[in-house]
mmCIF file of C-alpha atoms in Angstrom:
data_model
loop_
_atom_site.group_PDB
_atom_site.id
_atom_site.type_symbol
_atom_site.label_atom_id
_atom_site.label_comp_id
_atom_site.label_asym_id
_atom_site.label_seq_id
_atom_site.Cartn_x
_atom_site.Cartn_y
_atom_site.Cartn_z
ATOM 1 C CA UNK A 593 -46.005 -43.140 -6.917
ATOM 2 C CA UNK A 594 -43.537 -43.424 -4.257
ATOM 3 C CA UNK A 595 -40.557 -43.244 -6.809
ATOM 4 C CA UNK A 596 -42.265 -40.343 -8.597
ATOM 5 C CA UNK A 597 -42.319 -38.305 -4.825
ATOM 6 C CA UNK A 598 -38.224 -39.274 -4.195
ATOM 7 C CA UNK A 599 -37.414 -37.772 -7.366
ATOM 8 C CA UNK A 600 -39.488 -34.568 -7.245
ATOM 9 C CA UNK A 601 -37.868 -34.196 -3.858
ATOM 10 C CA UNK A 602 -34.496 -34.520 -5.702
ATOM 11 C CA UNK A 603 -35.089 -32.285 -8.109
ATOM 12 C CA UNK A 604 -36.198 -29.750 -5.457
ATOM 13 C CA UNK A 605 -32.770 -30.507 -3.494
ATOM 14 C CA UNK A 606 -31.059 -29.729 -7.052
ATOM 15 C CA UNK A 607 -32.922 -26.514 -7.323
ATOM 16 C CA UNK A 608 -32.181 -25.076 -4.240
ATOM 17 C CA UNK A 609 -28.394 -26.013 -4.542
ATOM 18 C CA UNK A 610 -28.262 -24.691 -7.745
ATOM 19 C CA UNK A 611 -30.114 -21.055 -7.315
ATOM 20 C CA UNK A 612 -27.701 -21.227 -3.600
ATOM 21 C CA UNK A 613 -24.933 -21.388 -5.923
ATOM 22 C CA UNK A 614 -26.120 -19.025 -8.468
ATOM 23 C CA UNK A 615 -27.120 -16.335 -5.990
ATOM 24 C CA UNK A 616 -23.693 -17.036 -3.796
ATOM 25 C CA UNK A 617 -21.457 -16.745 -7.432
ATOM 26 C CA UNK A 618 -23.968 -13.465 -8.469
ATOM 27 C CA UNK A 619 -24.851 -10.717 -6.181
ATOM 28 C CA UNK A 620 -28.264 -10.567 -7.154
ATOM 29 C CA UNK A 621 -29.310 -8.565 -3.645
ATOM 30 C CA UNK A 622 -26.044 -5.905 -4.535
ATOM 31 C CA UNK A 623 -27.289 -5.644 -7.876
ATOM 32 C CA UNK A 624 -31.049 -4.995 -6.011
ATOM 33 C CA UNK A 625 -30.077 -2.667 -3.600
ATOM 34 C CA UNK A 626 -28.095 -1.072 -6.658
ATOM 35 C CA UNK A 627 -31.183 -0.394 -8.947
ATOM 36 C CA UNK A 628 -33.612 1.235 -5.641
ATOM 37 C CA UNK A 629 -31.019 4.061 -5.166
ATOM 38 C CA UNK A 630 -30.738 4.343 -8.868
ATOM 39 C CA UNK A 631 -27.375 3.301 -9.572
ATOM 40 C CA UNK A 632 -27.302 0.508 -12.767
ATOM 41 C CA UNK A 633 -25.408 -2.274 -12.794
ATOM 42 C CA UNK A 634 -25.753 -5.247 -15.046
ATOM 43 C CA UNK A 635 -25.841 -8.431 -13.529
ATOM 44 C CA UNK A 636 -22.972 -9.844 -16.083
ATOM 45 C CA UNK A 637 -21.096 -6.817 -14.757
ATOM 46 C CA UNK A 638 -21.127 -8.242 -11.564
ATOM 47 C CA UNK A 639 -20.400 -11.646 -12.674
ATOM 48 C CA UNK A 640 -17.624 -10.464 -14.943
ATOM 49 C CA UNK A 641 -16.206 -8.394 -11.134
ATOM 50 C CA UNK A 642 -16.291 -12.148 -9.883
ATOM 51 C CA UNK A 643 -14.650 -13.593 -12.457
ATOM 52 C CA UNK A 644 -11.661 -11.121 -12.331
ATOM 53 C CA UNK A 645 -11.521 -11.696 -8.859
ATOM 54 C CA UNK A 646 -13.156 -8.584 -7.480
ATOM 55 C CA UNK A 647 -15.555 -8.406 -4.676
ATOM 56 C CA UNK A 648 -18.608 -6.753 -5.760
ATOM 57 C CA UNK A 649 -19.405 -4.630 -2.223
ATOM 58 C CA UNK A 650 -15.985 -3.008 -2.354
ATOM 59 C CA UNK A 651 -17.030 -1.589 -5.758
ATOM 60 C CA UNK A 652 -20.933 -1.144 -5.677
ATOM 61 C CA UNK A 653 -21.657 0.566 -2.403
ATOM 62 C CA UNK A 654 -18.803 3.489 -2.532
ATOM 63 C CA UNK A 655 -20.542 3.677 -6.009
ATOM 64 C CA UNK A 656 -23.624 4.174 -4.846
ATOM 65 C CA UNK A 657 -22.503 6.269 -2.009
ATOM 66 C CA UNK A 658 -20.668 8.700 -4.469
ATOM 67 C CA UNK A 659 -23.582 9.147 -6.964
ATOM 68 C CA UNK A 660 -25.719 9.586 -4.011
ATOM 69 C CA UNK A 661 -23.526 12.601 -3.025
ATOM 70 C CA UNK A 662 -23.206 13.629 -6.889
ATOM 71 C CA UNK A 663 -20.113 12.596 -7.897
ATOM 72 C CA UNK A 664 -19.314 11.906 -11.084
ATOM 73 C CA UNK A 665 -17.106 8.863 -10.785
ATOM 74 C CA UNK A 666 -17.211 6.003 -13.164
ATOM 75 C CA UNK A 667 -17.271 2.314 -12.453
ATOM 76 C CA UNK A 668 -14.028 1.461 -13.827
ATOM 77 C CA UNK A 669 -11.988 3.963 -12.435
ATOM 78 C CA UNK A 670 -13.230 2.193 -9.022
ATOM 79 C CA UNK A 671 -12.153 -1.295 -10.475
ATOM 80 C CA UNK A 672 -9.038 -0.008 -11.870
ATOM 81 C CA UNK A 673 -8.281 1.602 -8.258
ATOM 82 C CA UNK A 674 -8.825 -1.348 -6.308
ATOM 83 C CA UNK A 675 -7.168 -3.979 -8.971
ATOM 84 C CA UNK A 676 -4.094 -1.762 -7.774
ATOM 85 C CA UNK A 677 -4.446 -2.393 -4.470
ATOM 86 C CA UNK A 678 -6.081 1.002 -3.316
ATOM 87 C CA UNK A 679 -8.837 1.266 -0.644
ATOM 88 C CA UNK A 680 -12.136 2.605 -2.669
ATOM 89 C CA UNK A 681 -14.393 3.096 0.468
ATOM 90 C CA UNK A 682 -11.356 5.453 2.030
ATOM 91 C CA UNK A 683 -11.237 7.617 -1.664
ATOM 92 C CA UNK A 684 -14.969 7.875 -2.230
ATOM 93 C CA UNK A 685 -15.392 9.045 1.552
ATOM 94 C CA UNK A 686 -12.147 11.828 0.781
ATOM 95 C CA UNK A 687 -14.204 12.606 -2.474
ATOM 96 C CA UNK A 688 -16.956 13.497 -0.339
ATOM 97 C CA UNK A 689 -15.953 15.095 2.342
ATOM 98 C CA UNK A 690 -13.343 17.395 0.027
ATOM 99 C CA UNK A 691 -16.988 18.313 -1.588
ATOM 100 C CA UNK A 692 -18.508 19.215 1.101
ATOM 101 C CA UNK A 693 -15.274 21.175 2.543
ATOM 102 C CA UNK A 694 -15.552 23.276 -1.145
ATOM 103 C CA UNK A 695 -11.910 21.782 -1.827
ATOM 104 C CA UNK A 696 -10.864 21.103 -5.031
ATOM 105 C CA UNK A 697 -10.087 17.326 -5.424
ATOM 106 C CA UNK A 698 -10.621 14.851 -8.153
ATOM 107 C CA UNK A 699 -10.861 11.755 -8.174
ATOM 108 C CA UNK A 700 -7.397 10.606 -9.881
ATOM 109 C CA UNK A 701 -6.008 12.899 -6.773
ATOM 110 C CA UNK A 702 -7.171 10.751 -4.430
ATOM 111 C CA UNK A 703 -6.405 7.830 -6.222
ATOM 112 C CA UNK A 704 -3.113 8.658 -6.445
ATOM 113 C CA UNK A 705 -2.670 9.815 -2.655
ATOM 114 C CA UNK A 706 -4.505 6.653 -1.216
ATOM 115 C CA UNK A 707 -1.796 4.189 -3.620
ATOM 116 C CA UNK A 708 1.269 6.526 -2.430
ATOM 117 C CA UNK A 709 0.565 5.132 1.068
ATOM 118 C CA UNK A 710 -0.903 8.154 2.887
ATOM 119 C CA UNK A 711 -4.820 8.349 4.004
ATOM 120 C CA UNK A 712 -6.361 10.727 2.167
ATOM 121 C CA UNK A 713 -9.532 10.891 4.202
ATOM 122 C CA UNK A 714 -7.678 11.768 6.997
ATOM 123 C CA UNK A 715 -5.422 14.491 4.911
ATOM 124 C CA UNK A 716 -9.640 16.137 3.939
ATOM 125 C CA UNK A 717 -10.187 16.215 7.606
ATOM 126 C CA UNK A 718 -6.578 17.478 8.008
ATOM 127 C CA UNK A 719 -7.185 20.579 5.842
ATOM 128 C CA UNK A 720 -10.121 21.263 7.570
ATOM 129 C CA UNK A 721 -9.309 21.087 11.128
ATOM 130 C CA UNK A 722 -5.745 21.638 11.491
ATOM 131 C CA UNK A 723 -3.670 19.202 13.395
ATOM 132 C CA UNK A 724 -1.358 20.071 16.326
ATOM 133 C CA UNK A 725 2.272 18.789 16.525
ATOM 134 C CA UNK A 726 4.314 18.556 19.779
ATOM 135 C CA UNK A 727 7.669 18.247 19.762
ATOM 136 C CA UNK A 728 10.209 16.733 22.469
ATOM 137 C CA UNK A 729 12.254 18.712 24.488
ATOM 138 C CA UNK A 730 14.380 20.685 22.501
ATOM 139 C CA UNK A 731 17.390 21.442 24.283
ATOM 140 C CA UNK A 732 19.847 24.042 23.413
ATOM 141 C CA UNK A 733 22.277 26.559 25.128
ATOM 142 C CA UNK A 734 22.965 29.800 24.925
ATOM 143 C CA UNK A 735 26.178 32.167 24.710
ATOM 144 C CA UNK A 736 26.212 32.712 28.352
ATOM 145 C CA UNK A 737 26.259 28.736 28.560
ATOM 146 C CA UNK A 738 23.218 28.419 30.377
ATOM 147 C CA UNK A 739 20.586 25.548 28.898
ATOM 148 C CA UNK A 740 17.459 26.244 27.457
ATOM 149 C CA UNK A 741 14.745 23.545 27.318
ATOM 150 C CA UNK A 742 11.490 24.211 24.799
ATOM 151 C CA UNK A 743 8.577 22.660 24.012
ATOM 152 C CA UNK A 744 6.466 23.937 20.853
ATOM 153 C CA UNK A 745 3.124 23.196 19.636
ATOM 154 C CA UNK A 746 2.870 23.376 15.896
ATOM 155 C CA UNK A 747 -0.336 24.126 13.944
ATOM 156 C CA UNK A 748 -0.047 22.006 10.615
ATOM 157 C CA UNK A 749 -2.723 22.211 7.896
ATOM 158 C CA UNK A 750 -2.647 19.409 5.267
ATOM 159 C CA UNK A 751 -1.589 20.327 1.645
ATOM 160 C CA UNK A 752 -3.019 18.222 -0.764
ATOM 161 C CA UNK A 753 -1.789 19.288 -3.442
ATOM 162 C CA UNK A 754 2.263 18.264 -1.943
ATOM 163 C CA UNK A 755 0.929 14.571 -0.044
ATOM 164 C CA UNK A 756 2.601 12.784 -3.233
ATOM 165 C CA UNK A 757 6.201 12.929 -2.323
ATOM 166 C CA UNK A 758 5.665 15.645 0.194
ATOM 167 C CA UNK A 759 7.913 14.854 3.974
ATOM 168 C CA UNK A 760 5.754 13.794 6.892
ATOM 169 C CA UNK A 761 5.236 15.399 10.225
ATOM 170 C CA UNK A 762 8.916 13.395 11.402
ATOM 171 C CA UNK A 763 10.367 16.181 8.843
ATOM 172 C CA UNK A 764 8.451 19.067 10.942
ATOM 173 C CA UNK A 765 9.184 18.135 14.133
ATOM 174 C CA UNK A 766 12.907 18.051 13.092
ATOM 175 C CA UNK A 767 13.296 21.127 11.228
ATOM 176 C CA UNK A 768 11.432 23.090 14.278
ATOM 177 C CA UNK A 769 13.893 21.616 16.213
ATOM 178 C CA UNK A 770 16.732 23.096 14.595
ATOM 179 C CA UNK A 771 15.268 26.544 14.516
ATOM 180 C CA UNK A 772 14.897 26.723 18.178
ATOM 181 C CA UNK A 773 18.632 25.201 18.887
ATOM 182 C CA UNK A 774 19.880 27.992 16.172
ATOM 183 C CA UNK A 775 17.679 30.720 18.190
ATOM 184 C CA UNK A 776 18.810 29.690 21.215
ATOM 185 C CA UNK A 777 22.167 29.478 19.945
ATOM 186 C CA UNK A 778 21.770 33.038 18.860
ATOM 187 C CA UNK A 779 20.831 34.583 21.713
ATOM 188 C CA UNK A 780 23.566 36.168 23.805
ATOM 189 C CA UNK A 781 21.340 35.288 27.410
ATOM 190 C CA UNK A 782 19.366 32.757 28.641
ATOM 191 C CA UNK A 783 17.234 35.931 29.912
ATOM 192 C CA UNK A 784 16.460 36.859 26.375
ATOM 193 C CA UNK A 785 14.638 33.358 25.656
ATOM 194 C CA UNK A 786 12.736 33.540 29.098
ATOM 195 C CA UNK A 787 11.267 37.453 28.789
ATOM 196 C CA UNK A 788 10.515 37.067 24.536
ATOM 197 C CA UNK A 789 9.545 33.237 23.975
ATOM 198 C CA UNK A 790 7.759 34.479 21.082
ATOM 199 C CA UNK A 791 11.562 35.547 19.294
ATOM 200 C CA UNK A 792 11.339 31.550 18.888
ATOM 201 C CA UNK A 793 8.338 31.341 16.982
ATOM 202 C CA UNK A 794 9.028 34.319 14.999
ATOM 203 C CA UNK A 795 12.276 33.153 14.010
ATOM 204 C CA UNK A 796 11.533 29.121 13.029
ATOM 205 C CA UNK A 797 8.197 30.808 10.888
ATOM 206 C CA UNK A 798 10.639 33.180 8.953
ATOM 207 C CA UNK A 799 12.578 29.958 7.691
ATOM 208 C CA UNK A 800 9.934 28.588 5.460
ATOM 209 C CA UNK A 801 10.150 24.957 7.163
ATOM 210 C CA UNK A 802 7.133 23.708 5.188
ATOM 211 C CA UNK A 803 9.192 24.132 2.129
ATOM 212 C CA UNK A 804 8.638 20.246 0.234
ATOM 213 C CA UNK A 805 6.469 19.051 2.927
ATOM 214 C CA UNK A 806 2.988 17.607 2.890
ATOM 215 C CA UNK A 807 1.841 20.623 5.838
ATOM 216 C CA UNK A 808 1.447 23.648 5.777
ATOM 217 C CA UNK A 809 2.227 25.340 8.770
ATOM 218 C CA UNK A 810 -0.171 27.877 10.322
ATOM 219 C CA UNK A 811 1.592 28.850 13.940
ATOM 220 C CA UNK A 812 4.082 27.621 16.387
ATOM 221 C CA UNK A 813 3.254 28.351 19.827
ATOM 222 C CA UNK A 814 5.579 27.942 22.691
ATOM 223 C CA UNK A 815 4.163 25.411 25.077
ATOM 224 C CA UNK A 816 7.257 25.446 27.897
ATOM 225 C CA UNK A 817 10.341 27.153 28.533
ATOM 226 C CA UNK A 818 12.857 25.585 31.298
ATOM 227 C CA UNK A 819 16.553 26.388 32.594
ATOM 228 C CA UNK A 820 18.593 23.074 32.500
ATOM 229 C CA UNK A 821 22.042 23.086 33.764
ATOM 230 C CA UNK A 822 25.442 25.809 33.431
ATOM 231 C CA UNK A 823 26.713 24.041 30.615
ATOM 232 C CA UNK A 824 29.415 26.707 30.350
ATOM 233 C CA UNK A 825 30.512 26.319 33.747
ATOM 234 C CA UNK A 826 30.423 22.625 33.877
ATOM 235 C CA UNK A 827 32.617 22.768 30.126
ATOM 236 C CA UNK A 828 34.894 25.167 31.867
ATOM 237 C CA UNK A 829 35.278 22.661 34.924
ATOM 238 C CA UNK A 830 36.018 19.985 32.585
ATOM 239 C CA UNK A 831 38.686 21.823 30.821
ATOM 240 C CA UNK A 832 40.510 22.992 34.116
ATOM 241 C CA UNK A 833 40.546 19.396 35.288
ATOM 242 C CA UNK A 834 41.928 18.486 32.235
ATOM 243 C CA UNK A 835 44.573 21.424 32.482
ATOM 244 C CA UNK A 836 45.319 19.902 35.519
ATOM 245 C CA UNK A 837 45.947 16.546 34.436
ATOM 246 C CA UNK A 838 48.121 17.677 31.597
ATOM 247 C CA UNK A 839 50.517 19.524 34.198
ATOM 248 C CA UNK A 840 50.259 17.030 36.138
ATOM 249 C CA UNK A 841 51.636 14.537 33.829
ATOM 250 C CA UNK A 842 54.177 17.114 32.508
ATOM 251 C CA UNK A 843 55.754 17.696 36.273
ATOM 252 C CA UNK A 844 55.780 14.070 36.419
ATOM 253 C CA UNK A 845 58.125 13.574 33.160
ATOM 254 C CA UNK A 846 60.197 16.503 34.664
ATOM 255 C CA UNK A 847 60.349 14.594 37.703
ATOM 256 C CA UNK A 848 60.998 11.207 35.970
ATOM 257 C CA UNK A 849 63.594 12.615 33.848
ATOM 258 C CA UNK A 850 65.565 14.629 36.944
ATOM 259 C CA UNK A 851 65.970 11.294 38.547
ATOM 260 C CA UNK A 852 67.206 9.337 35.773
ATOM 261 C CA UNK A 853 69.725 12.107 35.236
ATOM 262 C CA UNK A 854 70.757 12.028 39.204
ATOM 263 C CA UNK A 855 71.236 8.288 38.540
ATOM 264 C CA UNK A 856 73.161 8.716 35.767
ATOM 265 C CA UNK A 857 75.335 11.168 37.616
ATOM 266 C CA UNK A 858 75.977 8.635 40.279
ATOM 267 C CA UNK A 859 76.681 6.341 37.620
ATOM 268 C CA UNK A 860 79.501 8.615 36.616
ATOM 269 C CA UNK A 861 80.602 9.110 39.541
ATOM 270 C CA UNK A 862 81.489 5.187 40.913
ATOM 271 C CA UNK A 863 82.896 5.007 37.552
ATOM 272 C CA UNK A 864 85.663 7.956 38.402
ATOM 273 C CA UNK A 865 85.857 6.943 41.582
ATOM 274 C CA UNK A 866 86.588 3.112 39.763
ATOM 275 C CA UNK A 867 89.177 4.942 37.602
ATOM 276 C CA UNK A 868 91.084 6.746 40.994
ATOM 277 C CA UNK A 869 91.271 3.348 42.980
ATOM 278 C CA UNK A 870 92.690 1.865 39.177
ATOM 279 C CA UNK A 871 95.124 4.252 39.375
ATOM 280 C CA UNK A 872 96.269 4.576 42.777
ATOM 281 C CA UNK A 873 96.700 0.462 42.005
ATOM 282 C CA UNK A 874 99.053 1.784 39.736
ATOM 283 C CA UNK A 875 101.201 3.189 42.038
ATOM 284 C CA UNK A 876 103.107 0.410 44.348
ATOM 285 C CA UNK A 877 103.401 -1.077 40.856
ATOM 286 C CA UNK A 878 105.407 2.337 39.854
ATOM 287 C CA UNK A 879 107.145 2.727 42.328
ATOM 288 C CA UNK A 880 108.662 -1.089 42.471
ATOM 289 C CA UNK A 881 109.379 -0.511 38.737
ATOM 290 C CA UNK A 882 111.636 2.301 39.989
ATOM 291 C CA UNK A 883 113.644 1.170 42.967
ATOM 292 C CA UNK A 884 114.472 -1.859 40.632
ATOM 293 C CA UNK A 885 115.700 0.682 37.443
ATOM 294 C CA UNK A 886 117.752 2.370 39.861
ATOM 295 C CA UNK A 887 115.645 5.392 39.048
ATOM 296 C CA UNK A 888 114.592 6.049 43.172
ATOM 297 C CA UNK A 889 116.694 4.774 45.749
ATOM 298 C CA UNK A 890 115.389 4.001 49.103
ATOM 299 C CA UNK A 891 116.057 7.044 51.089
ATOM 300 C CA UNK A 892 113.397 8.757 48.209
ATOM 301 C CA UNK A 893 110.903 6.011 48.782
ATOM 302 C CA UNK A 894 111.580 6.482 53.011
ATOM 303 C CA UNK A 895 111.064 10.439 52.147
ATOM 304 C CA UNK A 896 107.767 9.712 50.297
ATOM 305 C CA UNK A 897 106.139 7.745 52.775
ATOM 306 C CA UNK A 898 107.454 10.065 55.359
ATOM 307 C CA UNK A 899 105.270 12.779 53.181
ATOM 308 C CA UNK A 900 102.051 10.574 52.591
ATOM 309 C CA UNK A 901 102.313 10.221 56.627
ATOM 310 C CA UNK A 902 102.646 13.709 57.492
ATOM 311 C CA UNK A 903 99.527 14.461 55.211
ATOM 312 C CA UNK A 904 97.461 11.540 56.462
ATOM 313 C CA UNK A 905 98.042 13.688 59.567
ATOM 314 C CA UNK A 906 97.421 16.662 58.993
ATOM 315 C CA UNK A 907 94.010 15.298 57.848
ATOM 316 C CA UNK A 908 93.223 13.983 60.044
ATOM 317 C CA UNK A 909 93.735 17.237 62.369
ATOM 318 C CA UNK A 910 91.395 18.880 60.183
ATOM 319 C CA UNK A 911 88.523 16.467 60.379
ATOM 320 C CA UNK A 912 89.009 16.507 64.215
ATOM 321 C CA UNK A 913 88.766 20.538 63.935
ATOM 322 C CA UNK A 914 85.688 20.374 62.027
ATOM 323 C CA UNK A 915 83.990 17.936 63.862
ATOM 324 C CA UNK A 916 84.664 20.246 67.232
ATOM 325 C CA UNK A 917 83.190 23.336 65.671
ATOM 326 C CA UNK A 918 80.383 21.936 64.474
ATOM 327 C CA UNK A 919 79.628 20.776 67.535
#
């Protein structure tokens, strides 16, 4: 009796782990909850989900939430989308909410937005209410050098039909950027930017800057106009210091050069004056040469220094003279 009791209670503890296992391995409650809201799914559906790896919620319930909301979408286009990695939940809520918005989306649409890397949910809600973009401070200056700072606020609708491959809102932001440096560029005042803001708008709308972008833009709005520095007058300070600098450096080679040239003339100089005292070394040796050829006798030698005496004289007179009239 008492063996008979231990092994009903093991069978029991068999049962339990079995039908744990078999309800953990099959979804029976999904494939419940799947039959009250009409939806059919086999039960070796669900198993066959399991064995290829594929959670059974991720696929039922958007299932069931799209046929509640009367989409046609099949059951293995949802397994097919999330075997490539998409989100399911995020489509069938796009799906939805594109229906309700009367857009035209199908479901291969979204498929193939939500696997490019973009939210398509978001892009529905996008197209519905627009998004607003602000840009940095744009800064640009005018012809009369004066800077120009701007701040824009750009109205972007989604375009679903460009999200595959289409540029993002980094794309925008740039391209408005460069229309209001070229506008700003343009203008011939600063004044003209400050009294017609709107010339900025109306100019970056003309150039079609949604061209191959996933937006489509509905209106850029000037948020803030600002006067930055006299860029003009600071370039034109920069360029007559540098002016300066450059004759600066050109008197300096001038200078440079005249006084290697005034030492080179004093170089020429000793060396003549090197070349008088050579010669006038040459002299006494002439002069010996002579009295000894018998070509001057003394009384000529006695007559030239008699000479050389009278004009050290007379010289000398002279520098006394002009020493007492200068003084």
């Amino acid at each position: 009796m008492e063996t008979s009791i231990i092994g009903f209670g093991f069978i029991v503890i068999l049962v339990i782990i079995g039908l744990s296992i078999l309800f953990s391995f099959v979804p029976v409650m999904l494939w419940i909850s799947a039959m009250a809201s009409g939806v059919y799914v086999g039960l070796t559906t669900l198993i066959a989900m399991r064995l290829r790896r594929i959670v059974p919620a991720r696929i039922v319930n958007p299932l069931i939430k799209a046929r509640k909301a009367g989409l046609t979408v099949d059951l293995s286009q949802l397994e097919t989308h999330y075997l490539a990695g998409g989100n399911v939940d995020r489509v069938v809520d796009a799906l939805i909410a594109a229906q309700r918005a009367n857009i035209d989306l199908v479901f291969e649409r979204a498929a193939a937005i939500d696997l490019a890397g973009r939210d398509v949910l978001e892009a529905v809600q996008m197209s519905v209410n627009p998004k607003v973009i602000e840009t940095p401070v744009v800064s640009a200056v005018c012809k009369d050098g004066i800077e120009v700072k701007v701040i824009a606020r750009v109205t972007v609708r989604a375009n679903i039909d460009r999200l595959v491959g289409g540029a993002g809102e980094e794309t925008i932001i740039a391209r408005v950027g460069e229309g209001i440096v070229t506008t700003n560029g343009s203008a011939d005042s600063h004044k003209e930017v400050l009294e017609n803001p709107d010339m900025i708008s109306n100019m970056v709308l003309s150039k079609g800057l949604d061209a191959g972008t996933a937006f489509e833009i509905l209106s850029i709005d000037i948020a803030d106009v600002d006067i930055g520095e006299n860029i003009g007058a600071k370039l034109q300070i920069d360029q007559a210091e540098a002016d300066k600098r450059i004759a600066q450096a050109k008197a300096e080679e001038r200078r440079a050069m005249a006084v290697a040239l005034e030492q080179e003339m004093k170089a020429k100089v000793q060396e003549m004056q090197a070349k008088v005292i050579e010669a006038e070394a040459q002299v006494p040796l002439a002069l010996s040469e002579s009295l000894r050829s018998g070509k001057m006798g003394f009384m000529d030698y006695y007559a030239l220094q008699n000479i050389e005496a009278d004009t050290k004289m007379r010289r000398s007179i002279s520098q006394d003279q002009t020493q007492d009239g200068e003084s």
